[in-house]
Amino acid sequence: MKYGYFDDDRREYVITTPATPLPWINYLGNDGFYGLISNTAGGYDFYRDAKLRRITRFRYNNVPNDIGGRMYYIKDGGCTWSPSFLPAGTELDSYECRHGMGYTVFTGKKNGVNAKLTAFVPLGDACELNRLEITNDSSETKELTIYSCIEWCLWNAVDDANNYQRNLSIGELEVVGSTIYHKTEFRERRDHYAFFTVNADVNGFDTDRDVFLGARRAWDDPIQIENGTSGNTVASGWYPIASHQLKLTLAPGEKKSYVFQLGYVEVPRDRKFESKGVINKAPALALIGKYNTDARVEAAFKALAEYWSDLLGIYHLESGSDKLNRMVNIWHQYQCMVTFNMSRSASYWETGTGRGMGFRDSCQDLLGFMHLVPDRARARIIDIASIQFENGSTYHQYQPLTKRGNADIGGGFNDDPLWLVACTAAYIRETGDATILEHPTPFNNVEGSEKPLMEHLRRSINFIVNNKGPHGLPLIGRADWNDCLNLNCFSEEPGESFQTFGPSEGPVAESVFIAGMFVKYGLEYADLCEHFGSKDEADSVRNEVGKIKKATEEYGWDGEWFLRAYDAYSHKVGSNECEEGKIFIEPQGFCTMAGIGQEKGYGRKALDSVKKWLVNDYGVEILAPCYTTYHVELGEISSYPPGYKENGAIFTHNNPWVSVAATVIGDAEMAFDIYRRSCPAFLEDVSEIHRTEPYVYSQMIAGREAVHYGEAKNSFLTGTAAWAFVDISQAILGVQPTLDGLSVKPCVPAELGDYSVTRRYRGSLYNIRVTREAGRSGLTVNGAPVEGSVIPVPAAGSRVDVVCYI
Ligand code: GLC
Ligand code: GLC
C-alpha cells in the first residue's frame, strides 16, 4: 500500500494523506540554519547545533507525535482548519504534501478555500520562509482570519526540557509591528536572538502561550481562535510563543499571499542594544527586508531549485528503471546531503541533544557527499581529523557548534581512525586535490600540535598496527563499527552505557571486521603514499597489510564464512560453533571487499553463506540466529529483542557492503539483488509494512525473528545513504573516481539493460554509455579504444564521450 507517489520531474515525493503510518519528514536548509518538517508541518528549527541553538520547541514522545512546528490556522466562519491538517486536525476536502529538495509544499482545501503553504530555507540566510497563499475558489465572498503560531525553545534544548525552575522565569520578548523578537538570555550572555514576522499589518498577536491557548486547551483548539481575538500579550517568563492574527476578505476567485519569516541573527557583542534593554534590531531588519515580498521569495525559491539542479547534474543516470533513476538521480544524493549536514544528530528519532557529529559516521557520510560540494567535504575532513589524539585513536564524537571532542563518550572505538583514511582517500580520488594531505591539522584541537593531515592518516594506520591481539588481529576496544558489540564491557546493572562502561579497551578481544577494514584502507593509504609520498612507506604499509591479511585467513575464517571477532576470553564470535550469533554480516562484506582469501574462494563462500543465512525479503540481516538471552561478554548486541537493531535486524548500513563485495567477486546479479531489496523506492508498495518514508533509507528494518518483521525505524540519518550511493553509482553502475582519473567498470545484471551516465568530474563532463554488444568489450573514449578502465584526466573543461561495451 502507498500513501503517495514520486513526482520525478519535480524531484518530489507527494504524500496524499496526513495519515501516514509515521510522520514522514523532510529537511530544510543546507548550511547553518536547519528545519525538520513533517507531512503535517511539525518539526523544529535550529541554527548549526540542534542542542545548543534550538529555535523552536519540539516534544519527543508527544501525542500526536509531531504536533507543533509551523502552525497555521484558517478560521472560516465556524470552521477552523490547517493547510497541513495539523494542528487544527479538521478533516480537509483535499490535502497534499510535496517534499522536495530542501522545501515542502502543502496544499489544503476546505469549503472552497485553497491554502498553499511553501516552507523552505533560502540559500545563504539563517531563516525559514513560510509563504501562505490563500485563494477563494468559492462563489461567495469569504471573511477569513489567519492565525500563525510557533513556540520558542529557550535555546539549549536539554535545559529547555529539564530546568523548569529556571526556564519558567526567563522568557523575554519584544514586539514591534508585525515582528515578534525572542530574546531570552540575550540581556546576559547570548549574542543572538530569533524573530518571527509576517509581511503584512497584523490585527493582533500573542506571545504568551497560555493566553493564546487558554486553560487546559491544546494546539487544536486555542481559545483566542475560538473567540476570534488575540490577547496582544508580551510574555514574561512561562511559555513564550509567537502568533500573528490577520483578517482578510476574499472575493470569489481572489487570492492573497503572505510571507512569514522565522529568522536567527547574531549581533556584535559591543552593539547588542539600541537602548537600555532594547535589542539591536538592525541585523533582523536587514534579513526581513530580503524576503518581504512575493517576488523576493519566488526568486529565492528559484535559486534553491537551481542550486539542486546543478548539484544533481554532477551524477545523472538514464536507465530503463524508473525506480533506479529516481534513487540515483534524486533521493540517494539528497539523503547524502542530509546525513552530511546532520550526522546522527537531529531527526524524528534522534533528539538533537545527544550525539553530535560522529567520527566514523561523518567520515562515512563524506563517501557519498564528496562529489556534491567538495569544498565543504574538505573542511569537514579537517574538522574531523582535529579531534584525533596524538596516538592515532580519536574522540568518537564532536559538537558541531564548538567542534570539540565529546568527553562524555571519549574514544576507544578502534575502527574510528581507519574511516579517516577512507574519506580522505575518497576526497582525493574525487577532486585530485592532494594538497589536503599537507594541511596543518591539530591533535585534539590543541593549538601548536598541528601536523600535516598525512601524519594523521599515518597515525591512524599505526594505531591498528600497534594495537593487535593474541591472533595478530586488531583489538576491538569499546566497539568497532558495530557499537553494540561490546566485548570489554561486562555490564550487569541497568542504565550503564554499554559503550563507556567496563575495562572497555581490553588486551584480548579482537575484531575481524577491523582486520577487513585495515586491509582495504591500508592499501588505499599505501596508494596515497605511492602517489604523493614515499614508495618506502607504501611498501612498509603493504607489508603490514599482508600480515593482517594472513592473520585473518588463518584465524578469521570459520570454514564457510568469516568470523566476527574473538571475545575477551578469546572465544569465537560469529562462528558455526556458536549456538546463536553464528554468522555476522559485517566481515563477510568487508573482508570480501578487501579481497581477503580471494585465491581460496573465501569471498564466494562467504557471500553464499550470507544468502543462506541472512537474506530476507527486505534486505540482509546483520546476524543469525538472533541472541535470545543477554550475554554479558557481548554487551548491547544481546540486549535487543531478537530481530531488532544490531540483534538481527536488517541494519541497512551494511547491506551495501555485501553488494559491493558481490561486485568484487564479479557477481552482478547478487550485487543488484542486494541493492534492490532494502532500497526505499523499491519498497514503496509495502509502505504499510515498512512504515517509514519510501524516499529515504531507515537505519533498520526488523528482521524475520522480530515481532514486527519488515517494519523500519530511524529514518533519514544513517550511513546507508552514503554507502548505498557508493554501491550503486560506483560499484554496480561502475563509474568510479580513482587517483588517476575516472574509471568505468560496470558490474550490472543483464536485466538492467543499456544505460547512460553523465558525470561532472574534475572540471570535465563525461557522457558515458554502457551497452551490451555481442563479442565486444572494453572502452572507447571519444571514439578511440583505451586500455583498461581508467580514463586519463583530460584538460579541465573537456567533454568526454565514453562508450563501455560489456
Ligand atoms: C549507528 C551509529 C553508527 C554505528 C551503527 C552500528 O548507526 O551511528 O556509528 O556504526 O549504529 O552500531
Ligand atoms: C545504541 C544504538 C546504536 C548506536 C549507539 C550509539 O547503541 O543501538 O545503533 O550506534 O547507540 O551510541
XYZ file of N, CA, C and O and ligand atoms in Angstrom, residues 344 350 355 360-361 396-397 409 413 481-486 497-499 636-637 639-640 645-646 651 699 714, ligand 2:
120
model
N 24.352 12.130 12.926
C 23.225 11.403 13.538
C 22.562 12.284 14.585
O 22.040 11.816 15.578
N 16.311 10.898 16.427
C 17.494 11.395 17.132
C 17.109 12.784 17.618
O 16.725 13.645 16.823
N 24.030 12.684 20.618
C 25.236 12.613 19.813
C 25.345 13.834 18.921
O 24.371 14.243 18.304
N 33.159 8.232 13.044
C 33.019 7.265 11.949
C 31.819 7.591 11.069
O 31.829 7.386 9.868
N 30.760 8.123 11.700
C 29.571 8.426 10.916
C 29.869 9.516 9.898
O 29.554 9.393 8.719
N 35.149 9.941 19.757
C 34.142 9.248 18.945
C 33.151 10.240 18.333
O 32.515 9.974 17.327
N 33.015 11.400 18.966
C 32.022 12.393 18.505
C 32.515 13.801 18.792
O 33.363 13.994 19.651
N 31.722 10.655 25.932
C 31.880 9.322 25.329
C 33.354 8.984 25.120
O 33.739 7.819 25.159
N 37.021 3.514 20.256
C 36.311 2.734 19.236
C 37.334 2.495 18.131
O 37.665 3.409 17.380
N 32.731 -0.850 14.248
C 31.572 -0.251 13.575
C 30.266 -0.613 14.295
O 29.355 0.196 14.409
N 30.210 -1.842 14.782
C 29.008 -2.271 15.498
C 29.106 -1.782 16.944
O 29.730 -2.416 17.792
N 28.478 -0.645 17.207
C 28.531 -0.014 18.526
C 28.052 -0.925 19.638
O 28.272 -0.657 20.815
N 27.318 -1.944 19.266
C 26.681 -2.788 20.268
C 27.436 -4.087 20.513
O 27.004 -4.911 21.313
N 28.534 -4.282 19.819
C 29.356 -5.460 20.091
C 30.418 -5.019 21.099
O 31.498 -4.563 20.737
N 30.055 -5.130 22.374
C 30.881 -4.554 23.440
C 31.575 -5.691 24.184
O 31.067 -6.204 25.176
N 26.143 2.674 30.427
C 26.336 2.756 28.985
C 27.199 1.590 28.522
O 28.307 1.393 29.021
N 26.678 0.836 27.597
C 27.450 -0.281 27.065
C 28.726 0.216 26.374
O 29.690 -0.505 26.241
N 28.656 1.442 25.887
C 29.800 1.949 25.125
C 30.930 2.430 26.028
O 32.090 2.377 25.643
N 25.715 -4.872 24.392
C 24.417 -4.337 23.968
C 23.770 -5.153 22.856
O 22.544 -5.211 22.740
N 24.578 -5.774 22.041
C 24.034 -6.524 20.904
C 22.990 -7.541 21.368
O 21.981 -7.763 20.708
N 21.184 -7.238 24.009
C 20.168 -6.586 24.845
C 18.878 -6.337 24.068
O 17.825 -6.148 24.650
N 18.972 -6.310 22.757
C 17.772 -6.038 21.962
C 16.941 -7.307 21.772
O 17.505 -8.388 21.590
N 17.326 -3.943 15.631
C 18.620 -3.260 15.726
C 19.777 -4.235 15.468
O 19.689 -5.096 14.618
N 20.843 -4.073 16.255
C 22.041 -4.865 15.979
C 21.853 -6.348 16.297
O 22.722 -7.152 16.011
N 20.268 -4.152 9.360
C 20.866 -2.866 9.724
C 21.375 -2.311 8.401
O 22.458 -2.654 7.948
N 17.523 3.427 9.338
C 18.677 2.712 9.887
C 18.430 1.209 9.950
O 19.318 0.411 9.730
N 14.036 4.606 12.522
C 15.195 5.513 12.451
C 15.461 6.001 11.026
O 16.530 5.773 10.469
C 22.908 2.447 20.550
C 22.302 2.048 19.223
C 23.311 2.025 18.151
C 24.028 3.340 18.151
C 24.600 3.653 19.540
C 25.254 4.999 19.562
O 23.828 1.507 20.928
O 21.708 0.785 19.291
O 22.696 1.797 16.913
O 25.073 3.279 17.249
O 23.584 3.633 20.480
O 25.962 5.233 20.706
